[in-house]
PDB file of C-alpha atoms in Angstrom:
ATOM      1  CA  ILE Y  91      -0.016  -0.055  -0.071  1.00 93.00           C
ATOM      2  CA  ILE Y  92       1.414   3.331  -1.258  1.00 95.00           C
ATOM      3  CA  GLN Y  93       0.640   6.977  -0.964  1.00 96.00           C
ATOM      4  CA  ARG Y  94       0.134   8.993  -4.093  1.00 96.00           C
ATOM      5  CA  CYS Y  95       0.049  12.691  -4.575  1.00 97.00           C
ATOM      6  CA  PRO Y  96      -3.497  13.738  -5.089  1.00 96.00           C
ATOM      7  CA  GLU Y  97      -2.317  16.371  -7.792  1.00 95.00           C
ATOM      8  CA  CYS Y  98      -0.129  14.349 -10.091  1.00 96.00           C
ATOM      9  CA  ARG Y  99      -0.369  10.629  -8.722  1.00 94.00           C
ATOM     10  CA  ARG Y 100       3.363  10.398  -8.133  1.00 94.00           C
ATOM     11  CA  ILE Y 101       4.561   8.321  -5.020  1.00 94.00           C
ATOM     12  CA  LEU Y 102       4.940  10.302  -1.957  1.00 96.00           C
ATOM     13  CA  ARG Y 103       8.269  10.119  -0.128  1.00 95.00           C
ATOM     14  CA  GLU Y 104       8.066  11.007   3.502  1.00 94.00           C
ATOM     15  CA  SER Y 105       4.555  12.454   2.929  1.00 94.00           C
ATOM     16  CA  ALA Y 106       5.733  14.804   0.231  1.00 96.00           C
ATOM     17  CA  CYS Y 107       5.748  14.933  -3.529  1.00 96.00           C
ATOM     18  CA  LEU Y 108       8.661  16.205  -5.441  1.00 93.00           C
ATOM     19  CA  ASP Y 109       6.560  18.577  -7.529  1.00 94.00           C
ATOM     20  CA  HIS Y 110       3.851  19.543  -5.017  1.00 96.00           C
ATOM     21  CA  GLY Y 111       5.520  19.480  -1.558  1.00 95.00           C
ATOM     22  CA  PRO Y 112       3.805  17.972   1.440  1.00 96.00           C
ATOM     23  CA  GLN Y 113       0.542  16.208   0.715  1.00 95.00           C
ATOM     24  CA  GLN Y 114      -2.236  14.172   2.362  1.00 95.00           C
ATOM     25  CA  GLY Y 115      -1.719  11.103   0.257  1.00 95.00           C
ATOM     26  CA  VAL Y 116      -4.125   9.104  -1.587  1.00 97.00           C
ATOM     27  CA  GLU Y 117      -3.726   5.230  -0.816  1.00 96.00           C
ATOM     28  CA  ASP Y 118      -3.043   3.038  -3.860  1.00 97.00           C
ATOM     29  CA  LEU Y 119      -1.873  -0.592  -4.275  1.00 97.00           C
ATOM     30  CA  ARG Y 120       1.382  -1.306  -6.285  1.00 96.00           C
ATOM     31  CA  LEU Y 121       3.668  -4.315  -6.484  1.00 96.00           C
ATOM     32  CA  LYS Y 122       7.338  -3.888  -7.652  1.00 96.00           C
ATOM     33  CA  PHE Y 123       9.497  -7.050  -8.598  1.00 95.00           C
ATOM     34  CA  VAL Y 124      12.637  -7.629 -10.497  1.00 96.00           C
ATOM     35  CA  VAL Y 125      12.353  -9.884 -13.421  1.00 95.00           C
ATOM     36  CA  ASP Y 126      15.624 -11.710 -14.617  1.00 94.00           C
ATOM     37  CA  ASN Y 127      16.155 -14.075 -17.552  1.00 89.00           C
ATOM     38  CA  GLY Y 128      19.728 -14.822 -16.539  1.00 90.00           C
ATOM     39  CA  ILE Y 129      21.041 -12.420 -18.982  1.00 94.00           C
ATOM     40  CA  HIS Y 130      19.156  -9.214 -18.422  1.00 93.00           C
ATOM     41  CA  ASN Y 131      16.867  -7.833 -15.733  1.00 95.00           C
ATOM     42  CA  ALA Y 132      14.145  -5.124 -15.522  1.00 97.00           C
ATOM     43  CA  SER Y 133      11.973  -3.780 -12.775  1.00 97.00           C
ATOM     44  CA  LEU Y 134       8.374  -4.907 -12.982  1.00 97.00           C
ATOM     45  CA  ILE Y 135       5.684  -2.593 -11.724  1.00 97.00           C
ATOM     46  CA  LEU Y 136       2.171  -3.652 -11.511  1.00 97.00           C
ATOM     47  CA  GLY Y 137      -0.525  -0.940 -10.642  1.00 96.00           C
ATOM     48  CA  LYS Y 138      -3.727  -1.592  -8.754  1.00 97.00           C
ATOM     49  CA  GLU Y 139      -5.803  -3.603 -11.133  1.00 97.00           C
ATOM     50  CA  PRO Y 140      -2.839  -5.941 -12.025  1.00 97.00           C
ATOM     51  CA  SER Y 141      -1.877  -6.218  -8.440  1.00 97.00           C
ATOM     52  CA  GLU Y 142      -5.270  -7.192  -7.386  1.00 97.00           C
ATOM     53  CA  LYS Y 143      -5.658  -9.740 -10.008  1.00 96.00           C
ATOM     54  CA  LEU Y 144      -2.213 -11.348  -9.402  1.00 95.00           C
ATOM     55  CA  LEU Y 145      -2.799 -11.573  -5.500  1.00 96.00           C
ATOM     56  CA  GLY Y 146      -6.463 -12.567  -5.844  1.00 96.00           C
ATOM     57  CA  ASN Y 147      -7.294  -9.769  -3.368  1.00 97.00           C
ATOM     58  CA  THR Y 148      -8.655  -6.324  -3.459  1.00 98.00           C
ATOM     59  CA  GLN Y 149      -6.755  -3.339  -2.158  1.00 97.00           C
ATOM     60  CA  GLU Y 150      -9.047  -3.176   0.833  1.00 98.00           C
ATOM     61  CA  ALA Y 151      -8.380  -6.913   1.442  1.00 97.00           C
ATOM     62  CA  VAL Y 152      -4.655  -6.531   1.152  1.00 97.00           C
ATOM     63  CA  LYS Y 153      -4.729  -3.601   3.583  1.00 96.00           C
ATOM     64  CA  GLU Y 154      -6.780  -5.934   5.967  1.00 97.00           C
ATOM     65  CA  ILE Y 155      -4.219  -8.760   5.830  1.00 96.00           C
ATOM     66  CA  ILE Y 156      -1.325  -6.239   6.464  1.00 96.00           C
ATOM     67  CA  SER Y 157      -3.222  -4.782   9.494  1.00 96.00           C
ATOM     68  CA  LYS Y 158      -3.905  -8.253  10.970  1.00 96.00           C
ATOM     69  CA  THR Y 159      -0.280  -9.593  10.366  1.00 95.00           C
ATOM     70  CA  SER Y 160       2.404  -7.000   9.382  1.00 94.00           C
ATOM     71  CA  GLN Y 161       3.714  -5.524   6.055  1.00 92.00           C
ATOM     72  CA  GLY Y 162       6.783  -7.688   6.413  1.00 95.00           C
ATOM     73  CA  ASP Y 163       4.723 -10.874   6.822  1.00 96.00           C
ATOM     74  CA  PHE Y 164       2.808  -9.987   3.707  1.00 95.00           C
ATOM     75  CA  LEU Y 165       5.689  -9.208   1.645  1.00 94.00           C
ATOM     76  CA  THR Y 166       7.303 -12.511   2.799  1.00 96.00           C
ATOM     77  CA  GLU Y 167       4.240 -14.449   1.713  1.00 95.00           C
ATOM     78  CA  VAL Y 168       4.376 -12.747  -1.771  1.00 94.00           C
ATOM     79  CA  ARG Y 169       8.096 -13.541  -2.070  1.00 93.00           C
ATOM     80  CA  ASN Y 170       7.367 -17.229  -1.302  1.00 93.00           C
ATOM     81  CA  ASN Y 171       4.540 -17.365  -3.869  1.00 92.00           C
ATOM     82  CA  TYR Y 172       6.104 -15.599  -6.666  1.00 91.00           C
ATOM     83  CA  LEU Y 173      10.053 -15.700  -6.453  1.00 91.00           C
ATOM     84  CA  ALA Y 174      11.799 -17.661  -9.045  1.00 87.00           C
ATOM     85  CA  ARG Y 175       8.651 -18.378 -11.202  1.00 89.00           C
ATOM     86  CA  LYS Y 176       8.516 -18.048 -14.909  1.00 88.00           C
ATOM     87  CA  VAL Y 177       6.061 -15.367 -16.144  1.00 91.00           C
ATOM     88  CA  THR Y 178       4.632 -13.812 -19.172  1.00 92.00           C
ATOM     89  CA  ILE Y 179       4.107 -10.153 -18.947  1.00 95.00           C
ATOM     90  CA  HIS Y 180       1.868  -7.970 -21.048  1.00 97.00           C
ATOM     91  CA  GLY Y 181       2.679  -4.311 -20.786  1.00 97.00           C
ATOM     92  CA  ARG Y 182       4.978  -1.516 -21.977  1.00 98.00           C
ATOM     93  CA  SER Y 183       8.654  -1.048 -21.196  1.00 97.00           C
ATOM     94  CA  LEU Y 184      10.629   2.134 -20.675  1.00 96.00           C
ATOM     95  CA  VAL Y 185      14.421   2.293 -20.678  1.00 96.00           C
ATOM     96  CA  ASP Y 186      16.220   5.298 -19.096  1.00 93.00           C
ATOM     97  CA  ALA Y 187      19.376   6.052 -17.113  1.00 93.00           C
ATOM     98  CA  GLN Y 188      18.207   3.902 -14.154  1.00 89.00           C
ATOM     99  CA  GLY Y 189      17.676   0.850 -16.498  1.00 93.00           C
ATOM    100  CA  ALA Y 190      14.694  -1.091 -17.932  1.00 97.00           C
ATOM    101  CA  MET Y 191      11.126  -0.873 -16.326  1.00 97.00           C
ATOM    102  CA  ILE Y 192       8.147  -2.818 -17.503  1.00 98.00           C
ATOM    103  CA  LEU Y 193       4.801  -1.373 -16.475  1.00 97.00           C
ATOM    104  CA  ALA Y 194       2.542  -4.399 -16.555  1.00 97.00           C
ATOM    105  CA  GLU Y 195      -1.054  -4.604 -17.514  1.00 97.00           C
ATOM    106  CA  GLY Y 196      -1.067  -8.212 -16.601  1.00 94.00           C
ATOM    107  CA  VAL Y 197       1.077 -11.191 -15.451  1.00 94.00           C
ATOM    108  CA  THR Y 198       0.512 -14.895 -16.056  1.00 92.00           C
ATOM    109  CA  PHE Y 199       2.677 -17.732 -14.762  1.00 89.00           C
ATOM    110  CA  ASP Y 200       4.171 -20.049 -17.175  1.00 87.00           C
ATOM    111  CA  ASP Y 201       4.296 -23.565 -15.560  1.00 87.00           C
ATOM    112  CA  THR Y 202       5.488 -25.315 -18.655  1.00 87.00           C
ATOM    113  CA  SER Y 203       8.490 -27.626 -18.049  1.00 87.00           C
ATOM    114  CA  ASN Y 204      11.725 -26.832 -19.761  1.00 85.00           C
ATOM    115  CA  GLU Y 205      11.404 -29.916 -21.855  1.00 91.00           C
ATOM    116  CA  THR Y 206       7.915 -29.263 -23.141  1.00 93.00           C
ATOM    117  CA  ALA Y 207       8.970 -25.783 -23.921  1.00 88.00           C
ATOM    118  CA  ALA Y 208      12.105 -26.855 -25.833  1.00 91.00           C
ATOM    119  CA  ASN Y 209       9.806 -29.457 -27.888  1.00 93.00           C
ATOM    120  CA  LEU Y 210       7.292 -26.616 -28.642  1.00 92.00           C
ATOM    121  CA  VAL Y 211      10.134 -24.371 -29.868  1.00 92.00           C
ATOM    122  CA  MET Y 212      11.586 -27.081 -32.007  1.00 94.00           C
ATOM    123  CA  GLU Y 213       8.138 -28.049 -33.470  1.00 94.00           C
ATOM    124  CA  GLU Y 214       7.562 -24.356 -34.311  1.00 93.00           C
ATOM    125  CA  TRP Y 215      10.765 -24.079 -35.979  1.00 94.00           C
ATOM    126  CA  GLY Y 216      10.694 -27.412 -37.795  1.00 93.00           C
ATOM    127  CA  VAL Y 217      13.797 -28.728 -35.947  1.00 91.00           C
ATOM    128  CA  LEU Y 218      14.303 -32.475 -36.430  1.00 87.00           C
ATOM    129  CA  LEU Y 219      16.685 -34.563 -34.221  1.00 82.00           C
TER     130      LEU Y 219
END
């Protein structure tokens, strides 16, 4: 759960917006991950709707879970559920001085085994062994 500036929707840092100064923030839900294929990596950011879909909970439900446990416990559960999983990401990417960032509209998990994936690629490319 983050706080956004009511004027420009930027994330508040210490209750202040870089452009608009101190603000009473508006709560929002966001998930941020790092995706890595072994060669390259990028920051993956999911806004409210994709986060709710991925978690299977609304922002209010997430807020309630955090209030009953702690933010640390919630993040540990997220890490345990999603760390080191293959994903298919739908969205747009940005590359700037800070590196690559993917703003996801949706994320799905790919549970295809490596062997099955290799066979599908060979079939698609017409590779015969």
